[in-house]
Coordinates of C-alpha atoms and ligand atoms in Angstrom, one line a residue:
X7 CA 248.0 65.7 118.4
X8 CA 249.7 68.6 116.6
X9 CA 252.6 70.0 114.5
X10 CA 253.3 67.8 111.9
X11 CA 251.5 64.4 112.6
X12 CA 248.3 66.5 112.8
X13 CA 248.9 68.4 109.4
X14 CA 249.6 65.0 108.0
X15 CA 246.2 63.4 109.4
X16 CA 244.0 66.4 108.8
X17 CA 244.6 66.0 105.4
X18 CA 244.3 62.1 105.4
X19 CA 240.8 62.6 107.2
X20 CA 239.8 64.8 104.6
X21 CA 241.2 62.7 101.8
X22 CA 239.7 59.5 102.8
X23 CA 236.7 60.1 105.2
X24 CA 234.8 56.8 104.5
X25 CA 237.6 54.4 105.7
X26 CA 237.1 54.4 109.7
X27 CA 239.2 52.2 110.4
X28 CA 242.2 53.3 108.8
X29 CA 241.9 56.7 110.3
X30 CA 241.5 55.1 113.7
X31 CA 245.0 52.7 113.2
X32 CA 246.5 56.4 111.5
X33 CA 246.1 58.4 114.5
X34 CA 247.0 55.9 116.5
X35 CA 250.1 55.9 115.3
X36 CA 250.9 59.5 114.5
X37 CA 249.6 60.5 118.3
X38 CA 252.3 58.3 119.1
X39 CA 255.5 59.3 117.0
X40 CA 255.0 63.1 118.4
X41 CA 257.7 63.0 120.5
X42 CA 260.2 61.2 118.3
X43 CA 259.2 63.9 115.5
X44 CA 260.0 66.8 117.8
X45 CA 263.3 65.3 118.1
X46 CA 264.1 64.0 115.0
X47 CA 263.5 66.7 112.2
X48 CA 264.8 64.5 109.4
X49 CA 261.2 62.5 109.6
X50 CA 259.4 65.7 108.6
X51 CA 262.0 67.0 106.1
X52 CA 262.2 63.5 103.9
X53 CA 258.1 63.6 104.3
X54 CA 258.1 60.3 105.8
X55 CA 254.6 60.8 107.1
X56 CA 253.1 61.6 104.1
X57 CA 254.4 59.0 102.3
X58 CA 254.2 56.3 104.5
X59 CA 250.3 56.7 105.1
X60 CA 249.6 55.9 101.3
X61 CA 250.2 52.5 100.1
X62 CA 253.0 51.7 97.8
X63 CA 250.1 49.8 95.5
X64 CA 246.7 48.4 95.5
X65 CA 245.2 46.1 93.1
X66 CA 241.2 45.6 93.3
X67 CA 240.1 42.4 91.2
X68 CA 236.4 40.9 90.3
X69 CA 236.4 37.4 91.5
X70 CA 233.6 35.5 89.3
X71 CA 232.9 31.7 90.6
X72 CA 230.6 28.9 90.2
X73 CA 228.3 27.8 93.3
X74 CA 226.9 24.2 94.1
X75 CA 224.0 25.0 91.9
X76 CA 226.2 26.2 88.8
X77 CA 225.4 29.6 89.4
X78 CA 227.9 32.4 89.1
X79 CA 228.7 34.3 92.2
X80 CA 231.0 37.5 92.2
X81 CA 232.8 38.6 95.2
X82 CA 235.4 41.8 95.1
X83 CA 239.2 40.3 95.9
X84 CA 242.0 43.0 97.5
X85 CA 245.8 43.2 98.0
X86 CA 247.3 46.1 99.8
X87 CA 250.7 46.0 98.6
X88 CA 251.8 49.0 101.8
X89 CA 255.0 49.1 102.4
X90 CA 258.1 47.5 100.9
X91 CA 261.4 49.3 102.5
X92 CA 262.6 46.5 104.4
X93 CA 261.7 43.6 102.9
X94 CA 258.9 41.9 100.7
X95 CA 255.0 42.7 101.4
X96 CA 253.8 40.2 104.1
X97 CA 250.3 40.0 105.3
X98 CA 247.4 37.8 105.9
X99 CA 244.3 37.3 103.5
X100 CA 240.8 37.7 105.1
X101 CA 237.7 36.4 104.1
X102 CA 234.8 37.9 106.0
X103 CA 231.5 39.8 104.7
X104 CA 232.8 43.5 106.4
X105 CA 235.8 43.6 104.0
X106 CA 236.4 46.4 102.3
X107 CA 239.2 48.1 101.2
X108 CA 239.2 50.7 104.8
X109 CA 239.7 47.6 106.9
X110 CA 242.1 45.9 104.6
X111 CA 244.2 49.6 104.8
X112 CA 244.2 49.6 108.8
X113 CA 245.2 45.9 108.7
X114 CA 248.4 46.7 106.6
X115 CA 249.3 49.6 108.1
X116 CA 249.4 48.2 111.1
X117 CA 251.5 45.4 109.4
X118 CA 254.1 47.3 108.8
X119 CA 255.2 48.1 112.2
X120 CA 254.4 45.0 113.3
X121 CA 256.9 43.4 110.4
X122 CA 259.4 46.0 111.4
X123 CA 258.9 44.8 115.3
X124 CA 259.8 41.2 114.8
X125 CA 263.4 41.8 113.9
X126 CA 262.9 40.3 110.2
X127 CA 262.8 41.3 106.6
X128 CA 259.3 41.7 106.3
X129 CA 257.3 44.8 104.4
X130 CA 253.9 45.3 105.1
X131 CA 250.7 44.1 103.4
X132 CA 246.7 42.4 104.0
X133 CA 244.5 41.3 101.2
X134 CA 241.1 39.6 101.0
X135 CA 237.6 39.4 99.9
X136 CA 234.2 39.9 101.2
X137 CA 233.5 36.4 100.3
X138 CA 232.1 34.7 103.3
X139 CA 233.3 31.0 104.0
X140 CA 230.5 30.4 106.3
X141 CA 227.6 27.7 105.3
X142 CA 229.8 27.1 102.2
X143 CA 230.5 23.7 100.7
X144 CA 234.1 22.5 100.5
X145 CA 234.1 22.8 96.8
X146 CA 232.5 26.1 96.6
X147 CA 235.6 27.2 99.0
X148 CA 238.3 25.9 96.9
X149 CA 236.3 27.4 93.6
X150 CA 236.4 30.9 95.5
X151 CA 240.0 30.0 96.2
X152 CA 241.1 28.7 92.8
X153 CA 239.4 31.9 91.3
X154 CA 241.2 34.5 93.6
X155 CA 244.4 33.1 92.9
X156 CA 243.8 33.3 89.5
X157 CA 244.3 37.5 89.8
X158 CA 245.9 37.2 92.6
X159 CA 249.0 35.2 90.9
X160 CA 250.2 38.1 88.7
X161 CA 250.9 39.9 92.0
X162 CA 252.8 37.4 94.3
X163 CA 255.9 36.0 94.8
X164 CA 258.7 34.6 97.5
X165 CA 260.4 37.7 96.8
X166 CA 258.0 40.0 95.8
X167 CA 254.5 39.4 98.3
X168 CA 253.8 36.5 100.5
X169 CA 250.6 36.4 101.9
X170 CA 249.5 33.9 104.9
X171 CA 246.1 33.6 106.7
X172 CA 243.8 36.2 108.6
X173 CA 239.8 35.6 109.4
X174 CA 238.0 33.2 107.2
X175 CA 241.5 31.8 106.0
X176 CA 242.9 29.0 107.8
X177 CA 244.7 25.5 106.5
X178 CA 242.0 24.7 103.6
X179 CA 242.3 27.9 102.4
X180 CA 245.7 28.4 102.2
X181 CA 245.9 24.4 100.7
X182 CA 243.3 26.1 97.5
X183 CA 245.4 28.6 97.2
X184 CA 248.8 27.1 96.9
X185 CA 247.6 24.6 94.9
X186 CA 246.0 27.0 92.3
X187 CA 249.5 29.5 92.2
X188 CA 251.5 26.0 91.9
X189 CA 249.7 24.7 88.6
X190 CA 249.4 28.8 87.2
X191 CA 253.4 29.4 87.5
X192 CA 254.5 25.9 87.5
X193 CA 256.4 26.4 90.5
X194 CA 256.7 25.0 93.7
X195 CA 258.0 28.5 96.0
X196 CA 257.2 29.7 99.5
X197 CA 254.5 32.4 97.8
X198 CA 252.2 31.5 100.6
X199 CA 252.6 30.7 104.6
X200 CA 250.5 28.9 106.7
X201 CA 251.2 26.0 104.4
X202 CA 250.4 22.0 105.0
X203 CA 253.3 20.3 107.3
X204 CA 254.1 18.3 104.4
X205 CA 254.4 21.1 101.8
X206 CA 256.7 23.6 102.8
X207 CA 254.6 24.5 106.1
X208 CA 256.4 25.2 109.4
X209 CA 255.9 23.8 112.9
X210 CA 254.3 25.5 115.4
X211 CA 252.5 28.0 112.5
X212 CA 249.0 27.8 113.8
X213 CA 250.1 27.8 117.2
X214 CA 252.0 31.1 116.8
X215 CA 249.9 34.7 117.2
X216 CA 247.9 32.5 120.2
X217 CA 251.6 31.4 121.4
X218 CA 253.1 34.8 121.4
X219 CA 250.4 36.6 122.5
X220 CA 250.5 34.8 125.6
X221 CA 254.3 35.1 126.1
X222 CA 253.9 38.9 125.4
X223 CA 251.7 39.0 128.6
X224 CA 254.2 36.7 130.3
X225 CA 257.1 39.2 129.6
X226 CA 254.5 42.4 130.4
X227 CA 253.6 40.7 133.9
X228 CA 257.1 40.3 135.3
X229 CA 257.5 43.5 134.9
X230 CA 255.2 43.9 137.7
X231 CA 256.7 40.8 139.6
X232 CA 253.6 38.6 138.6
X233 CA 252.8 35.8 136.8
X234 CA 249.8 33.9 134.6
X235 CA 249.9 30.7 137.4
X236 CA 246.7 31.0 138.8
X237 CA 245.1 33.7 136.6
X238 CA 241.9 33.8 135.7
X239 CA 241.5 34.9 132.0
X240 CA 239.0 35.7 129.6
X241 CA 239.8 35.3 125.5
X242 CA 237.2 36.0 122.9
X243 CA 236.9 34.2 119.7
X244 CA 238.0 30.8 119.1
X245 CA 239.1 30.8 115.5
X246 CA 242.8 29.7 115.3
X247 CA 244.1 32.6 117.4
X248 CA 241.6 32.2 120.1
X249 CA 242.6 28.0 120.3
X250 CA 246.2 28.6 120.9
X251 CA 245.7 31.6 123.3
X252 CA 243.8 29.1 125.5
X253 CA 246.2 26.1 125.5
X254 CA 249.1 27.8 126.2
X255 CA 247.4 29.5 129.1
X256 CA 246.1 26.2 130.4
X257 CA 250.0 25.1 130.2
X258 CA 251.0 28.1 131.9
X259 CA 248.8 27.4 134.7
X260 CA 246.0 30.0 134.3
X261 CA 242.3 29.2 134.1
X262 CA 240.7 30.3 130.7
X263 CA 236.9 31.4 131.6
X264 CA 235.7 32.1 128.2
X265 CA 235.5 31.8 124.5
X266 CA 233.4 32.8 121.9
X267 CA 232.3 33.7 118.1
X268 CA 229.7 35.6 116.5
X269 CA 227.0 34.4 117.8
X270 CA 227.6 34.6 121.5
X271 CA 230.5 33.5 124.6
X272 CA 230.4 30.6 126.8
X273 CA 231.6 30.9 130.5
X274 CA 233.3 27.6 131.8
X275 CA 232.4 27.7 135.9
X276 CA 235.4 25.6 136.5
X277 CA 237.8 26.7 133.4
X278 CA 238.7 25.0 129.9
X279 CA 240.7 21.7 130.2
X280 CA 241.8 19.4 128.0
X281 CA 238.5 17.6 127.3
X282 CA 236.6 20.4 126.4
X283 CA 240.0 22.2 124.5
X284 CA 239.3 18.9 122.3
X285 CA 235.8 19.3 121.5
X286 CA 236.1 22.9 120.8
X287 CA 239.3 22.1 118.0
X288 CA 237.1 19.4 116.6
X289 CA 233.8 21.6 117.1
X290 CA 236.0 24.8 115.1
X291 CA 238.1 23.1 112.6
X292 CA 236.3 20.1 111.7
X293 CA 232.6 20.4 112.1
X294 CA 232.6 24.5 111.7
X295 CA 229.9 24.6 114.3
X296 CA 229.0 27.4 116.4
X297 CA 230.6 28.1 120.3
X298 CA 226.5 27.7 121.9
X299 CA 227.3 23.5 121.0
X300 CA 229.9 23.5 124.5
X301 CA 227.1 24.4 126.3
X302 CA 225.1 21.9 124.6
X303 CA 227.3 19.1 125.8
X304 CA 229.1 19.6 129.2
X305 CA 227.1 20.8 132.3
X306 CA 229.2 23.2 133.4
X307 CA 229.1 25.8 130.6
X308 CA 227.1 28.2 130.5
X309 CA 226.0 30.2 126.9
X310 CA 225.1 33.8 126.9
X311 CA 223.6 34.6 123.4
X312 CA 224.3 38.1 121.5
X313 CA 226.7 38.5 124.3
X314 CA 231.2 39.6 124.4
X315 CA 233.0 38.2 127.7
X316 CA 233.9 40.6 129.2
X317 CA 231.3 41.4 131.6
X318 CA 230.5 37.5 132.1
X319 CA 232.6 37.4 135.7
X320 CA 236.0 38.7 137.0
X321 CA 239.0 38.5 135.3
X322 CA 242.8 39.3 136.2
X323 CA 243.8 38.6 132.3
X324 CA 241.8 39.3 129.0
X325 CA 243.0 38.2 125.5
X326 CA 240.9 39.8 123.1
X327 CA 241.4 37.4 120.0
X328 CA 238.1 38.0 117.6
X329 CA 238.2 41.3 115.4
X330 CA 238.8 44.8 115.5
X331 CA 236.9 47.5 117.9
X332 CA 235.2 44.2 119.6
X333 CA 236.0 45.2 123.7
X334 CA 234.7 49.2 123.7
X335 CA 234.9 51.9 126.7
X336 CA 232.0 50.1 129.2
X337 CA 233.8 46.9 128.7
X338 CA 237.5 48.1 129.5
X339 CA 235.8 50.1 132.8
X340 CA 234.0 46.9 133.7
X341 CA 237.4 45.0 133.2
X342 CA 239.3 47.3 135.3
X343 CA 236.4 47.8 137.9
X344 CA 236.8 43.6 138.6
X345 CA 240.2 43.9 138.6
X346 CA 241.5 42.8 135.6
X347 CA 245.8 43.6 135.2
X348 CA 246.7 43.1 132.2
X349 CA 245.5 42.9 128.4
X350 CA 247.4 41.3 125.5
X351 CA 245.6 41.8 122.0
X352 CA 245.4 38.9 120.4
X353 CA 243.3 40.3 117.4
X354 CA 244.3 43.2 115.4
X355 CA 242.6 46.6 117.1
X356 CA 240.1 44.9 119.1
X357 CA 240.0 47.5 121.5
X358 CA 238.5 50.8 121.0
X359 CA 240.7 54.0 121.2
X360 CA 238.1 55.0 124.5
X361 CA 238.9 51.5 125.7
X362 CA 242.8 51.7 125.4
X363 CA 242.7 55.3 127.3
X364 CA 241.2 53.9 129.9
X365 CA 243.5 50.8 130.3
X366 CA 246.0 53.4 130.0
X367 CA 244.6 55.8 132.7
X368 CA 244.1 52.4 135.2
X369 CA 247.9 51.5 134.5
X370 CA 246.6 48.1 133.4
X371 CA 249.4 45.7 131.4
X372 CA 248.1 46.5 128.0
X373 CA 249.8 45.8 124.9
X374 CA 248.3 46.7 121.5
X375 CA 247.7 43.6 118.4
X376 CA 250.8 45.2 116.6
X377 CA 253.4 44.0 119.2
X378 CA 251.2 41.0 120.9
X379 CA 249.9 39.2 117.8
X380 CA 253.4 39.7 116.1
X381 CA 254.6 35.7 116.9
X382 CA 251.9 34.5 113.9
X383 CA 253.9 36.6 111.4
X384 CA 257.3 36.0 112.7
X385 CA 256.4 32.6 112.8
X386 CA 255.6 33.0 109.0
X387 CA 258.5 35.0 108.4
X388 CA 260.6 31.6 109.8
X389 CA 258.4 29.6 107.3
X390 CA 259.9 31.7 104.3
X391 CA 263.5 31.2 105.3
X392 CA 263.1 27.4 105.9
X393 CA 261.2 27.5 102.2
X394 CA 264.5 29.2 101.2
X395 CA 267.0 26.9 102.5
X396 CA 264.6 23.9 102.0
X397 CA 265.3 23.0 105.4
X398 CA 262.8 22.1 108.2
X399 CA 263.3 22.8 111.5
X400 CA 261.9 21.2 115.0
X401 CA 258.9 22.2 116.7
X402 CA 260.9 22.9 119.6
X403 CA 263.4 24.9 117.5
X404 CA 260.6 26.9 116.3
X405 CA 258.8 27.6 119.7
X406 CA 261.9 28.6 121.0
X407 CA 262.9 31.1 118.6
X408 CA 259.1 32.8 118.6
X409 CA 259.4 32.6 121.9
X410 CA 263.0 35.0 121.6
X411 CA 261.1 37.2 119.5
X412 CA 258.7 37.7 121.5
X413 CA 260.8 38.9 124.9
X414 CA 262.9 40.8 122.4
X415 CA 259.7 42.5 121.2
X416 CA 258.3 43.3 124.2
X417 CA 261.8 44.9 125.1
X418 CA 262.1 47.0 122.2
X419 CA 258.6 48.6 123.1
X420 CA 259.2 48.5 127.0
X421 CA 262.8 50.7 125.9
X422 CA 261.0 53.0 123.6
X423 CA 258.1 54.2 126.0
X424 CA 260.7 54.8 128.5
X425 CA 263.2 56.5 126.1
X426 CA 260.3 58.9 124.9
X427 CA 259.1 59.7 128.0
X428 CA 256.3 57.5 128.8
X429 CA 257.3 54.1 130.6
X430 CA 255.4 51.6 130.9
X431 CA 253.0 53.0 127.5
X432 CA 253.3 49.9 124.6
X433 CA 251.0 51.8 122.7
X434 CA 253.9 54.0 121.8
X435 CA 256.9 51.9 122.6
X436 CA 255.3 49.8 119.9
X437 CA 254.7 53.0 117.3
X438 CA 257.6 54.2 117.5
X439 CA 259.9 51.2 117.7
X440 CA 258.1 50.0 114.2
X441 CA 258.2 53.5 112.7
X442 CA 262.0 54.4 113.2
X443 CA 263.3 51.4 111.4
X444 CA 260.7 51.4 108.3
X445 CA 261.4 55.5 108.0
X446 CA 265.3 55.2 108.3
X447 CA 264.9 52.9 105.7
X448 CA 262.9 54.9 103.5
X449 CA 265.1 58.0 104.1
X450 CA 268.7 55.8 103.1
X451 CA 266.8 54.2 99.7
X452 CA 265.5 57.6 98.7
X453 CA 262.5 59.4 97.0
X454 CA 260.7 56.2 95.3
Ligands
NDP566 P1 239.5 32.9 112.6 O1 238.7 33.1 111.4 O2 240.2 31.6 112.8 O3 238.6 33.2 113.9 C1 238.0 34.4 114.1 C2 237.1 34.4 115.4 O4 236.6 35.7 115.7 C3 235.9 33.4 115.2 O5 235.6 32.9 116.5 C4 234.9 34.4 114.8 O6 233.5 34.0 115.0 C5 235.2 35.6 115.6 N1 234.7 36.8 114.9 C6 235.1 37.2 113.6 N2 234.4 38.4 113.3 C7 233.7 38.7 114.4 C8 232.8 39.8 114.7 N3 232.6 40.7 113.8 N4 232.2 39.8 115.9 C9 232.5 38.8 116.8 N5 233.3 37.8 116.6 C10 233.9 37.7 115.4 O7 240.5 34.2 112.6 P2 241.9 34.3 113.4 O8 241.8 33.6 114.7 O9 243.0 34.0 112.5 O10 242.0 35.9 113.6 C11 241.4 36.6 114.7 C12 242.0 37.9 114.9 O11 243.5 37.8 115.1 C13 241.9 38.9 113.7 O12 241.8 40.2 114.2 C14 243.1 38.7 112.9 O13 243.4 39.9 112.1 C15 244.1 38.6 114.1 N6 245.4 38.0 113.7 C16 245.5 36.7 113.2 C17 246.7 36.2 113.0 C18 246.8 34.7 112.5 O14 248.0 34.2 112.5 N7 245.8 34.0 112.2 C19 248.0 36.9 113.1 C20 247.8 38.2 113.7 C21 246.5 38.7 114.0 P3 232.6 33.4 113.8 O15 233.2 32.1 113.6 O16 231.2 33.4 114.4 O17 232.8 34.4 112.7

């Protein structure tokens, strides 16, 4: 890096050492916008830069909440209100034990390109806690929930903020939520997305950043004349993104080898099908057990414990769908080394900067979280204008237009790397696609 981008993060390094992760997303991204600054000096003269690497607000709240045994908990709650030029804050809500407000920064900086990629009115934002859902009762989720919302509120709004969900936030949490913001404002609006079919949700929501991120590598692999028939592909995870990845690649054709969670990855010798898709929905969303329970009931799984896919076996297609930095340097070399062609990130930075460059250096199909994962909040941003018209639309209807978004997205980034002098580079095609049309818009509403 150098000239302006690196004045602007040598000072952000400085100013904000502790927060890893958003200096790792940063740099990303101003590594990336070099060569559009060099050519277009307005960026530098309106101090885009500077100002778009601060957030426009954030609000830090104490979340105090009975447990099961009438004892009172506290957990820290977050909102990163980032950016707001082209349309209202939009970001998921995470609930996970690592949150802090570092991660919560890299999440909605990223989410502003990302917004600005999916052709809609969308700012960027990400919010959450450090609660942890996991081995909680019911009622202990929706008192957490009820009590987030109860700061949260003040903050929100269809036209203002509309979060959705991230890690640790999925259907239940999002039906806490609503219902808390509902009885506090005595309203029924489209504050949240993600929502319950029959209030206000859309079709083919959950389906959407597992949907899209699949299409993306669709739309990456023609390029090379080739297609996911046949593939053999490796996903992490299995939260929601993870469960969608894996159907629509088992409708496509291609043979999904692994999943996983925290704990560990199972390896399916003869691929996922529908049987075992079904267990693992029920397994994830109904009986919140843990991944090592396939291996417990069908013969030909196979659970390696502590252990990420993938080294597991060879794979032409990997989906990283868990969390951020989860697939590091010896994993993208082993990938590569067993001939793996493309990578579509599911999950938001799950590959380390060491582990892009050498995707990167292999010419491997590789498309960074902010352009792959973009269908789940397009998808969301289609939820808010069906709130606002009060209309619903088919599941078909829906699919198909994610589906648009997602070939136009994946042209916007294939143009830009190639119009900036580095074809074939989404990492930034994807930059500085996002970037210009948040920055123009800052430039044209002014000093704010
Ligand atoms: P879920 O909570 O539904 O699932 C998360 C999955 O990742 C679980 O299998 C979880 O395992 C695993 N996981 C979480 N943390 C870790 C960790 N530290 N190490 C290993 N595995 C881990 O979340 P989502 O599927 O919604 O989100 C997954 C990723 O996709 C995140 O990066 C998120 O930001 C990104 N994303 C999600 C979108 C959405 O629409 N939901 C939209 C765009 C991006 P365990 O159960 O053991 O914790």
């Amino acid at each position: 890096m150098s000239g302006y981008a690196m004045e602007v993060y040598d000072k952000l390094s400085k100013k904000y050492p502790w927060e890893k992760e958003f200096l790792q997303a940063a740099k990303e991204v101003l590594e990336s916008l070099e060569l559009l600054l060099e050519k277009e000096p307005k960026y530098q003269k309106h101090a885009i830069l500077e100002r778009i690497v601060e957030p426009e607000r954030v609000i830090i709240f104490r979340v105090p909440w009975l447990d099961d045994n009438g004892k009172v908990q506290v957990n820290i709650g977050y909102r990163v209100e980032f950016n707001s030029a082209i349309g209202p804050y939009k970001g998921g809500l995470r609930f996970h034990p690592t949150v802090n407000l570092g991660v919560l920064k890299f999440l909605g900086f990223e989410q502003i390109f990302k917004n600005s990629l999916t052709g809609l009115p969308m700012g960027g934002g990400k919010g959450g806690s450090d609660f942890d859902p996991k081995g909680k009762s019911d009622n202990e989720v929706m008192k957490f929930c009820q009590a987030f919302m109860n700061e949260l509120f003040r903050h929100i709004g269809p036209d203002t903020d509309v979060p959705a969900g991230d890690i640790g936030v999925g259907a239940r949490e999002i039906g806490y939520m609503f219902g808390q913001y509902r009885k506090l404002k005595n309203e029924f609006t489209g504050v949240l997305t993600g929502k319950g079919l029959n209030w206000g949700g859309s079709l083919i929501r959950p389906e959407a950043t597992g949907y899209g991120a699949v299409y993306f590598a669709e739309e990456m692999l023609k390029t090379a004349k080739k297609g996911i028939d046949g593939m053999a592909v490796a996903i992490s995870g299995s939260g929601n993104v993870s469960q969608y990845a894996a159907q629509k690649i088992m409708q496509l054709g291609g043979k999904v080898m692994t999943l996983s969670d925290s704990n560990g990855s199972v390896y399916f010798k003869n691929g996922l099908n529908q049987e075992k898709w079904e267990f693992m929905m029920e397994l994830k969303n109904v009986k919140r057990g843990r991944i090592k329970e396939m291996a417990d009931k069908f013969k030909d799984v196979e659970y390696h414990d502590g252990k990420k896919p993938w080294k597991l076996g060879k794979f032409d297609i990997a989906l990283p769908c868990a969390t951020q930095n989860e697939l590091d340097e010896s994993d993208a070399k082993e990938l590569v080394k067993n001939g793996c062609v493309c990578v579509s990130e599911g999950a938001n930075m799950p590959s380390t900067p060491e582990a892009v460059e050498v995707f990167l250096a292999n010419k491997v199909l590789y498309a960074p979280g902010k352009a792959a994962n973009a269908g789940g909040v397009a998808t969301s941003g289609l939820e808010m204008s069906q709130n606002s018209i009060r209309l619903s639309w088919t599941r078909e209807e829906v699919d198909q237009k994610l589906h648009n978004i997602m070939i136009n997205i994946h042209k916007s980034c294939y143009d830009a790397a190639k119009e900036y002098g580095t074809p074939g580079n989404y990492v930034n095609g994807a930059n500085i696609a996002g970037f210009k049309k948040v920055a123009d818009a800052m430039i044209d509403q002014g000093v704010i």
